[in-house]
Coordinates of C-alpha atoms and ligand atoms in Angstrom, one line a residue:
M1 CA 48.4 -113.1 1.4
G2 CA 47.6 -109.8 -0.1
A3 CA 50.1 -108.1 2.4
L4 CA 52.7 -110.5 1.2
L5 CA 52.3 -109.6 -2.4
G6 CA 52.1 -105.8 -1.5
A7 CA 48.8 -105.7 -3.5
D8 CA 45.0 -106.4 -3.2
I9 CA 44.3 -109.8 -4.8
V10 CA 41.1 -108.6 -6.7
Y11 CA 39.5 -112.0 -7.3
G12 CA 41.0 -113.7 -4.3
D13 CA 37.6 -115.1 -3.2
R14 CA 37.5 -117.2 -6.5
L15 CA 41.0 -118.7 -6.3
P16 CA 40.4 -122.5 -6.5
E17 CA 41.3 -124.1 -3.3
G18 CA 45.0 -125.5 -3.1
L19 CA 46.2 -123.4 -6.0
E20 CA 49.2 -121.4 -5.3
L21 CA 49.6 -117.8 -6.4
L22 CA 52.5 -117.4 -9.0
G23 CA 53.3 -114.0 -7.3
L24 CA 54.1 -116.0 -4.0
Q25 CA 56.3 -118.6 -5.5
D26 CA 59.9 -117.7 -5.2
P27 CA 61.3 -117.6 -8.9
D28 CA 64.8 -117.4 -7.7
P29 CA 65.9 -120.5 -5.7
F30 CA 69.6 -119.3 -5.8
S31 CA 69.1 -116.3 -3.7
L32 CA 66.5 -118.2 -1.7
F33 CA 69.0 -120.8 -0.8
D34 CA 72.2 -118.9 -1.2
K35 CA 73.2 -121.1 -4.0
D36 CA 75.4 -120.4 -7.1
P37 CA 73.5 -119.6 -10.2
E38 CA 75.4 -122.4 -11.9
M39 CA 73.7 -124.9 -9.8
V40 CA 70.8 -126.8 -11.6
V41 CA 67.3 -126.9 -10.5
R42 CA 65.6 -130.4 -10.9
N43 CA 62.4 -129.6 -9.2
S44 CA 60.8 -126.7 -7.5
R45 CA 58.0 -128.5 -5.5
P46 CA 59.6 -129.9 -3.6
W47 CA 62.8 -128.1 -4.2
N48 CA 65.6 -130.3 -5.5
L49 CA 69.0 -128.7 -6.8
E50 CA 72.1 -130.2 -7.7
A51 CA 75.9 -129.2 -8.5
R52 CA 77.8 -129.6 -11.7
A53 CA 81.0 -131.6 -11.4
H54 CA 83.3 -128.5 -11.7
L55 CA 81.5 -126.7 -8.9
L56 CA 82.6 -129.5 -6.4
D57 CA 86.2 -128.8 -6.6
D58 CA 86.6 -127.7 -2.9
A59 CA 87.8 -130.1 -0.3
V60 CA 84.9 -128.9 1.9
T61 CA 81.7 -128.3 0.0
P62 CA 80.5 -124.6 0.6
N63 CA 76.8 -124.2 1.0
K64 CA 76.6 -122.6 -2.3
Y65 CA 77.5 -125.6 -4.1
M66 CA 75.7 -128.0 -1.9
F67 CA 72.9 -130.1 -3.6
I68 CA 69.4 -129.9 -2.0
R69 CA 67.1 -132.8 -1.9
N70 CA 63.7 -132.6 -0.3
N71 CA 60.9 -135.1 -0.3
G72 CA 58.4 -132.7 1.2
L73 CA 58.0 -128.9 2.0
I74 CA 60.7 -127.1 3.9
P75 CA 59.5 -126.2 7.4
E76 CA 59.2 -122.4 8.3
R77 CA 62.5 -121.3 10.0
P78 CA 62.1 -122.9 13.5
D79 CA 62.6 -120.9 16.8
P80 CA 65.8 -122.6 18.1
A81 CA 65.0 -121.8 21.7
A82 CA 61.8 -123.7 21.4
W83 CA 63.2 -126.7 19.6
T84 CA 63.2 -130.0 21.1
L85 CA 64.6 -133.5 20.3
T86 CA 62.6 -136.4 21.8
L87 CA 63.9 -139.9 22.2
D88 CA 61.3 -142.6 22.2
G89 CA 60.4 -145.9 20.6
E90 CA 60.0 -149.5 21.9
A91 CA 63.6 -150.0 22.7
V92 CA 64.4 -146.6 24.6
R93 CA 64.9 -146.9 28.4
G94 CA 63.0 -143.8 29.2
K95 CA 61.6 -141.3 26.9
K96 CA 63.5 -138.2 27.1
S97 CA 63.5 -134.8 25.6
Y98 CA 66.4 -132.3 24.9
T99 CA 66.5 -128.7 24.0
L100 CA 69.2 -127.5 21.6
A101 CA 71.0 -126.0 24.6
D102 CA 71.0 -129.2 26.5
L103 CA 72.7 -130.9 23.4
K104 CA 75.2 -128.1 23.2
N105 CA 76.0 -127.8 26.7
N106 CA 75.9 -131.2 28.1
F107 CA 77.6 -133.3 25.3
R108 CA 81.0 -133.1 23.7
K109 CA 81.2 -131.6 20.4
Y110 CA 82.6 -133.5 17.5
T111 CA 83.4 -132.2 13.8
Y112 CA 83.9 -134.4 10.8
R113 CA 83.9 -133.9 7.2
L114 CA 81.3 -136.3 5.9
T115 CA 80.4 -137.4 2.2
L116 CA 76.7 -137.5 1.6
E117 CA 75.4 -138.7 -1.7
C118 CA 71.9 -139.1 -2.8
G119 CA 71.1 -142.8 -3.3
G120 CA 69.5 -141.6 -6.7
N121 CA 72.7 -139.5 -7.8
G122 CA 73.3 -140.4 -11.5
R123 CA 69.7 -141.8 -12.1
S124 CA 69.3 -139.9 -15.3
E125 CA 71.4 -142.5 -17.1
F126 CA 69.2 -145.5 -16.3
N127 CA 67.4 -147.3 -19.0
P128 CA 64.4 -148.1 -19.0
P129 CA 64.3 -144.7 -17.2
A130 CA 63.6 -144.5 -13.5
S131 CA 61.1 -141.9 -12.1
G132 CA 62.4 -139.4 -9.6
N133 CA 64.7 -136.5 -9.7
Q134 CA 66.9 -137.0 -13.0
W135 CA 70.1 -136.3 -11.2
E136 CA 73.3 -136.2 -13.3
V137 CA 76.4 -136.4 -11.0
G138 CA 76.0 -133.5 -8.7
A139 CA 73.8 -134.7 -5.8
V140 CA 76.9 -135.4 -3.6
S141 CA 78.6 -133.0 -1.1
C142 CA 81.4 -133.3 1.7
A143 CA 80.7 -130.5 4.1
E144 CA 82.1 -130.1 7.6
W145 CA 79.6 -131.2 10.3
G146 CA 79.6 -130.2 14.0
G147 CA 77.5 -131.5 16.7
V148 CA 77.1 -134.5 19.2
R149 CA 77.5 -138.1 18.7
L150 CA 74.2 -139.8 18.2
R151 CA 75.8 -142.5 20.2
D152 CA 76.3 -140.1 23.2
V153 CA 72.7 -139.2 23.3
L154 CA 71.6 -142.6 22.8
E155 CA 73.5 -143.8 25.8
D156 CA 72.3 -140.8 27.9
A157 CA 68.6 -141.7 27.2
G158 CA 69.4 -145.5 27.4
Y159 CA 68.3 -148.1 25.3
T160 CA 67.5 -151.8 25.8
D161 CA 69.1 -155.1 24.1
R162 CA 66.1 -155.2 21.9
A163 CA 67.3 -152.0 20.0
V164 CA 67.7 -152.7 16.3
Y165 CA 67.2 -149.3 14.3
V166 CA 67.0 -145.7 15.1
G167 CA 64.2 -144.0 13.0
Y168 CA 63.9 -140.3 12.6
H169 CA 60.9 -138.0 12.5
A170 CA 61.2 -134.3 11.2
A171 CA 59.4 -131.1 10.9
D172 CA 59.0 -130.8 7.1
T173 CA 55.4 -131.3 5.7
H174 CA 54.1 -133.8 3.2
L175 CA 53.4 -132.2 -0.2
S176 CA 49.6 -133.1 0.0
G177 CA 49.6 -130.8 3.1
D178 CA 48.2 -133.7 5.2
P179 CA 49.6 -133.4 8.7
G180 CA 49.1 -137.0 9.4
K181 CA 51.7 -137.9 6.7
E182 CA 55.4 -137.7 6.9
P183 CA 57.3 -137.0 3.6
I184 CA 60.2 -139.2 4.9
S185 CA 61.0 -141.0 8.0
R186 CA 64.2 -143.2 7.5
G187 CA 67.0 -144.1 9.9
V188 CA 70.0 -146.4 10.4
P189 CA 70.6 -149.7 12.3
M190 CA 72.1 -149.5 15.7
E191 CA 75.5 -150.5 14.3
K192 CA 75.7 -147.3 12.1
A193 CA 73.9 -145.3 14.9
L194 CA 76.6 -146.0 17.4
Q195 CA 79.7 -145.3 14.9
D196 CA 82.0 -142.5 16.2
E197 CA 81.1 -140.3 13.1
T198 CA 77.3 -140.4 13.2
L199 CA 76.3 -137.0 14.3
L200 CA 73.4 -135.1 15.5
A201 CA 74.7 -132.0 13.9
Y202 CA 73.8 -128.3 14.6
E203 CA 76.6 -126.9 12.6
M204 CA 77.6 -126.9 9.0
N205 CA 81.0 -125.5 7.8
G206 CA 81.3 -123.6 11.2
G207 CA 78.1 -121.9 11.3
D208 CA 74.3 -122.8 11.8
I209 CA 73.0 -125.2 9.3
P210 CA 71.3 -123.6 6.4
L211 CA 67.5 -124.1 6.7
A212 CA 67.4 -126.1 3.4
H213 CA 70.0 -128.4 5.0
G214 CA 68.2 -129.1 8.1
Y215 CA 68.3 -126.3 10.6
P216 CA 68.6 -126.4 13.6
L217 CA 69.4 -130.1 13.9
R218 CA 70.1 -133.0 11.5
L219 CA 71.3 -136.5 11.5
V220 CA 74.6 -137.1 9.5
A221 CA 75.3 -140.6 8.6
G222 CA 78.3 -140.3 6.2
G223 CA 78.8 -142.9 3.4
W224 CA 75.2 -144.1 3.4
P225 CA 72.5 -143.0 1.0
A226 CA 71.9 -139.3 2.3
S227 CA 68.3 -140.2 2.7
A228 CA 69.4 -141.7 6.1
S229 CA 70.7 -138.2 7.3
G230 CA 67.3 -136.8 8.4
K231 CA 67.1 -133.0 8.3
W232 CA 65.0 -130.8 10.9
I233 CA 65.0 -133.7 13.4
E234 CA 62.4 -133.5 16.1
R235 CA 62.2 -137.1 17.3
L236 CA 64.3 -140.2 17.1
S237 CA 62.6 -143.6 17.8
V238 CA 64.8 -146.6 18.9
R239 CA 62.9 -149.3 17.4
D240 CA 62.9 -152.9 18.2
R241 CA 62.6 -153.9 14.4
V242 CA 63.8 -152.2 11.3
H243 CA 62.1 -149.0 11.1
D244 CA 59.0 -148.9 8.9
G245 CA 58.6 -145.2 8.5
A246 CA 57.9 -143.4 5.1
K247 CA 60.2 -144.3 2.3
M248 CA 61.8 -147.3 4.2
T249 CA 59.6 -150.0 2.1
G250 CA 58.7 -150.8 -1.4
D251 CA 61.0 -149.5 -4.0
S252 CA 62.2 -146.5 -1.9
Y253 CA 66.0 -146.6 -1.1
R254 CA 65.8 -150.3 -1.8
V255 CA 67.4 -152.4 -4.6
P256 CA 67.1 -156.0 -5.8
C257 CA 69.2 -158.0 -3.4
R258 CA 70.7 -159.7 -6.4
P259 CA 71.2 -158.2 -9.8
V260 CA 68.1 -158.5 -12.3
A261 CA 67.7 -157.8 -16.1
P262 CA 66.6 -154.2 -16.6
G263 CA 62.9 -153.8 -16.3
T264 CA 62.3 -157.2 -14.4
P265 CA 59.6 -156.8 -11.9
V266 CA 61.0 -157.7 -8.4
P267 CA 59.0 -159.3 -5.6
D268 CA 59.1 -157.2 -2.3
S269 CA 60.9 -160.1 -0.4
D270 CA 64.0 -159.7 -3.0
M271 CA 64.5 -156.1 -2.3
C272 CA 67.1 -154.8 0.1
I273 CA 67.7 -151.4 2.0
I274 CA 70.6 -149.7 0.6
E275 CA 73.4 -149.2 3.3
S276 CA 76.9 -148.2 2.5
M277 CA 77.2 -146.4 -0.9
P278 CA 79.6 -147.8 -3.6
V279 CA 82.8 -146.5 -4.7
K280 CA 82.8 -143.5 -6.9
S281 CA 84.7 -140.5 -8.1
L282 CA 84.3 -137.2 -9.9
I283 CA 86.7 -135.2 -11.8
T284 CA 86.2 -131.6 -10.5
Y285 CA 88.9 -129.8 -12.5
P286 CA 89.1 -129.0 -15.4
K287 CA 85.4 -128.5 -16.5
T288 CA 84.4 -130.8 -19.4
G289 CA 85.2 -129.1 -22.6
A290 CA 88.6 -127.9 -21.7
T291 CA 90.8 -127.1 -24.5
L292 CA 94.7 -127.2 -24.4
A293 CA 97.6 -126.3 -26.7
R294 CA 99.4 -129.4 -28.1
G295 CA 102.6 -130.2 -26.1
R296 CA 101.3 -129.1 -22.8
S297 CA 100.2 -131.6 -20.0
L298 CA 96.8 -131.2 -18.5
P299 CA 96.7 -131.1 -14.6
F300 CA 93.3 -132.6 -13.3
R301 CA 91.9 -133.6 -10.0
G302 CA 88.8 -134.7 -8.2
H303 CA 87.4 -136.4 -5.3
A304 CA 86.7 -140.0 -4.8
W305 CA 84.7 -142.0 -2.0
A306 CA 83.6 -145.4 -1.1
G307 CA 80.8 -145.4 1.3
E308 CA 82.0 -147.0 4.6
L309 CA 85.4 -147.9 3.1
E310 CA 88.5 -146.0 2.0
V311 CA 89.4 -145.5 -1.6
A312 CA 92.5 -147.5 -2.3
R313 CA 93.4 -146.2 -5.7
V314 CA 92.2 -144.0 -8.5
R315 CA 93.3 -144.5 -12.2
Y316 CA 92.7 -142.3 -15.2
S317 CA 92.5 -143.1 -19.0
I318 CA 92.7 -140.8 -22.0
D319 CA 92.0 -143.7 -24.5
F320 CA 88.4 -144.7 -23.6
G321 CA 89.5 -147.2 -20.9
S322 CA 91.8 -149.2 -23.1
T323 CA 94.9 -148.4 -20.7
W324 CA 95.1 -146.7 -17.3
Q325 CA 97.5 -144.9 -15.1
D326 CA 97.6 -144.3 -11.5
C327 CA 96.6 -140.8 -10.1
R328 CA 98.0 -139.5 -6.8
L329 CA 95.6 -140.2 -4.0
E330 CA 95.3 -138.3 -0.6
A331 CA 94.2 -139.7 2.6
P332 CA 90.6 -138.7 3.9
A333 CA 90.6 -135.8 6.3
N334 CA 88.7 -138.3 8.6
R335 CA 86.9 -141.6 8.0
L336 CA 83.9 -141.1 5.7
A337 CA 85.3 -138.0 3.9
W338 CA 85.9 -138.0 0.4
Q339 CA 89.5 -138.1 -0.9
R340 CA 91.3 -135.8 -3.2
F341 CA 93.0 -137.3 -6.5
S342 CA 95.0 -135.7 -9.0
G343 CA 97.4 -136.1 -11.9
E344 CA 99.0 -134.8 -15.2
A345 CA 97.8 -136.2 -18.4
E346 CA 99.8 -136.1 -21.6
F347 CA 98.2 -136.2 -24.9
P348 CA 100.0 -137.6 -28.0
R349 CA 98.6 -135.1 -30.7
E350 CA 95.8 -132.7 -31.5
G351 CA 92.2 -134.0 -31.4
Y352 CA 89.3 -134.9 -29.3
Y353 CA 90.0 -137.1 -26.0
E354 CA 88.0 -138.0 -23.0
L355 CA 89.6 -138.1 -19.5
W356 CA 88.0 -140.9 -17.4
A357 CA 88.5 -141.7 -13.7
Q358 CA 88.0 -145.0 -12.0
A359 CA 88.2 -145.4 -8.3
E360 CA 88.7 -148.7 -6.4
D361 CA 87.8 -149.4 -2.7
S362 CA 90.0 -151.0 0.0
Q363 CA 88.2 -154.3 -0.8
G364 CA 89.3 -154.3 -4.5
R365 CA 85.8 -153.3 -6.1
A366 CA 86.3 -150.8 -8.7
Q367 CA 83.7 -148.5 -10.5
P368 CA 82.1 -150.1 -13.5
M369 CA 82.9 -148.1 -16.8
V370 CA 79.2 -148.1 -17.9
L371 CA 75.9 -148.0 -15.9
P372 CA 75.9 -150.9 -13.1
G373 CA 72.9 -153.0 -12.2
W374 CA 69.5 -151.6 -13.1
N375 CA 67.0 -151.3 -10.1
P376 CA 63.4 -150.0 -10.4
K377 CA 64.2 -146.6 -8.8
G378 CA 67.6 -145.8 -10.4
Y379 CA 69.7 -146.0 -7.5
L380 CA 73.6 -146.5 -7.1
N381 CA 74.8 -145.5 -10.5
N382 CA 78.6 -145.3 -9.9
A383 CA 79.9 -145.4 -13.4
C384 CA 83.1 -143.9 -14.3
H385 CA 83.0 -140.0 -14.6
R386 CA 84.3 -138.6 -18.0
I387 CA 85.0 -135.2 -19.2
A388 CA 85.8 -134.0 -22.8
V389 CA 89.1 -132.4 -23.6
K390 CA 90.3 -130.9 -26.8
I391 CA 94.0 -130.5 -28.0
T392 CA 94.5 -127.8 -30.5
Ligands
MTE401 N1 63.4 -134.5 7.1 C1 63.9 -134.7 5.8 N2 65.3 -135.2 5.9 C2 65.8 -135.5 4.6 C3 65.1 -135.5 3.4 C4 63.8 -135.0 3.6 O1 63.1 -134.8 2.4 N3 63.3 -134.6 4.7 N4 65.7 -135.9 2.1 C5 66.8 -136.9 2.4 C6 67.4 -137.2 1.1 S1 66.7 -138.1 0.1 C7 68.7 -136.8 1.0 S2 69.6 -137.1 -0.5 C8 69.5 -135.7 1.8 C9 69.9 -134.4 1.1 O2 70.4 -133.6 2.0 P1 70.7 -132.0 1.6 O3 69.5 -131.5 1.2 O4 71.1 -131.5 3.0 O5 71.7 -132.1 0.7 O6 68.6 -135.4 2.9 C10 67.8 -136.3 3.5 N5 67.2 -136.0 4.8
MO402 MO1 68.2 -138.8 -1.5

């Protein structure tokens, strides 16, 4: 440790067990993870960072603006030549392992833009407050992921008709340091695992996946809570039951199957696993607080997404939701990619305004204007996004 610090640790023998030296903690997560300094750090152990709305303006989110969500400690940079992926579980036909080279050479490569939103994005608004990272709006991204179809690998290994769920096991370590405990081990039902767009990705935005985002191999299940998209994947278990790994049970990534009054205790049997994420949108230009001279119209834009569904329309309001007008809405680059919306707002006179956006999915469900259904861990806040605008 002294070598790392470049100095002798004079009272090193008296250091209480488990205490980390301040000098070994990286004070600058932005350079550590190649993130823009405008990103917001929500936690340093484990590392959790989110974007601000205006940083998410790109159609394809670059690494520097991608949120990071970790439940445990990021593994040391793995040796890609030594990395293997093993398929096992009650419903696999034959246990089988693949090297990264096997995956790259023996399977067709697919590239998709996939929206990943943390199930807890927007948690900070819940009342009574929910514990966990106090995400505002920026725990969402739409990067371009390249890799093999999970389906192709599952079919290569073979699975029986008892297959129900694919659970992941990864190389990150539990905060306690206990090697017997996994920080998180979630997954997806077979139906989602077999979708065309569900990838075992080895590339992000045309290069290697950055370490914090799952290098060298991660699952990407777009449109579902991003916790289903395991990073640093070493093992996939084809289960004959709903996967019961860490954070699959209790209040983790589960919500009351039917709405409850805020603060109500919910019996375990009434909690359901979050699957497709609800419709949502974000105004990414201009930045909140924009000022504009009277008589000019304000061009604005953003992205909208709707889990497994397409976004059918996006509307905007400048009068606190009393009246709405349609935005332009583009088709997604591919299924499960977010969609660009845009418009020009006209303001009748000088003063303070808010620009609100509201998206509606292809089944006619629209974003609520205020906080939706309370749940113990503060998931699925898809309330309308607003920005402040001043006309001078
Ligand atoms: N192995 C592993 N995979 C993981 C996690 C984790 O802690 N460990 N966090 C999950 C959660 S909760 C989210 S929201 C996404 C975040 O992905 P990102 O950090 O690449 O943005 O990764 C998911 N995959
Ligand atoms: Mo998450």
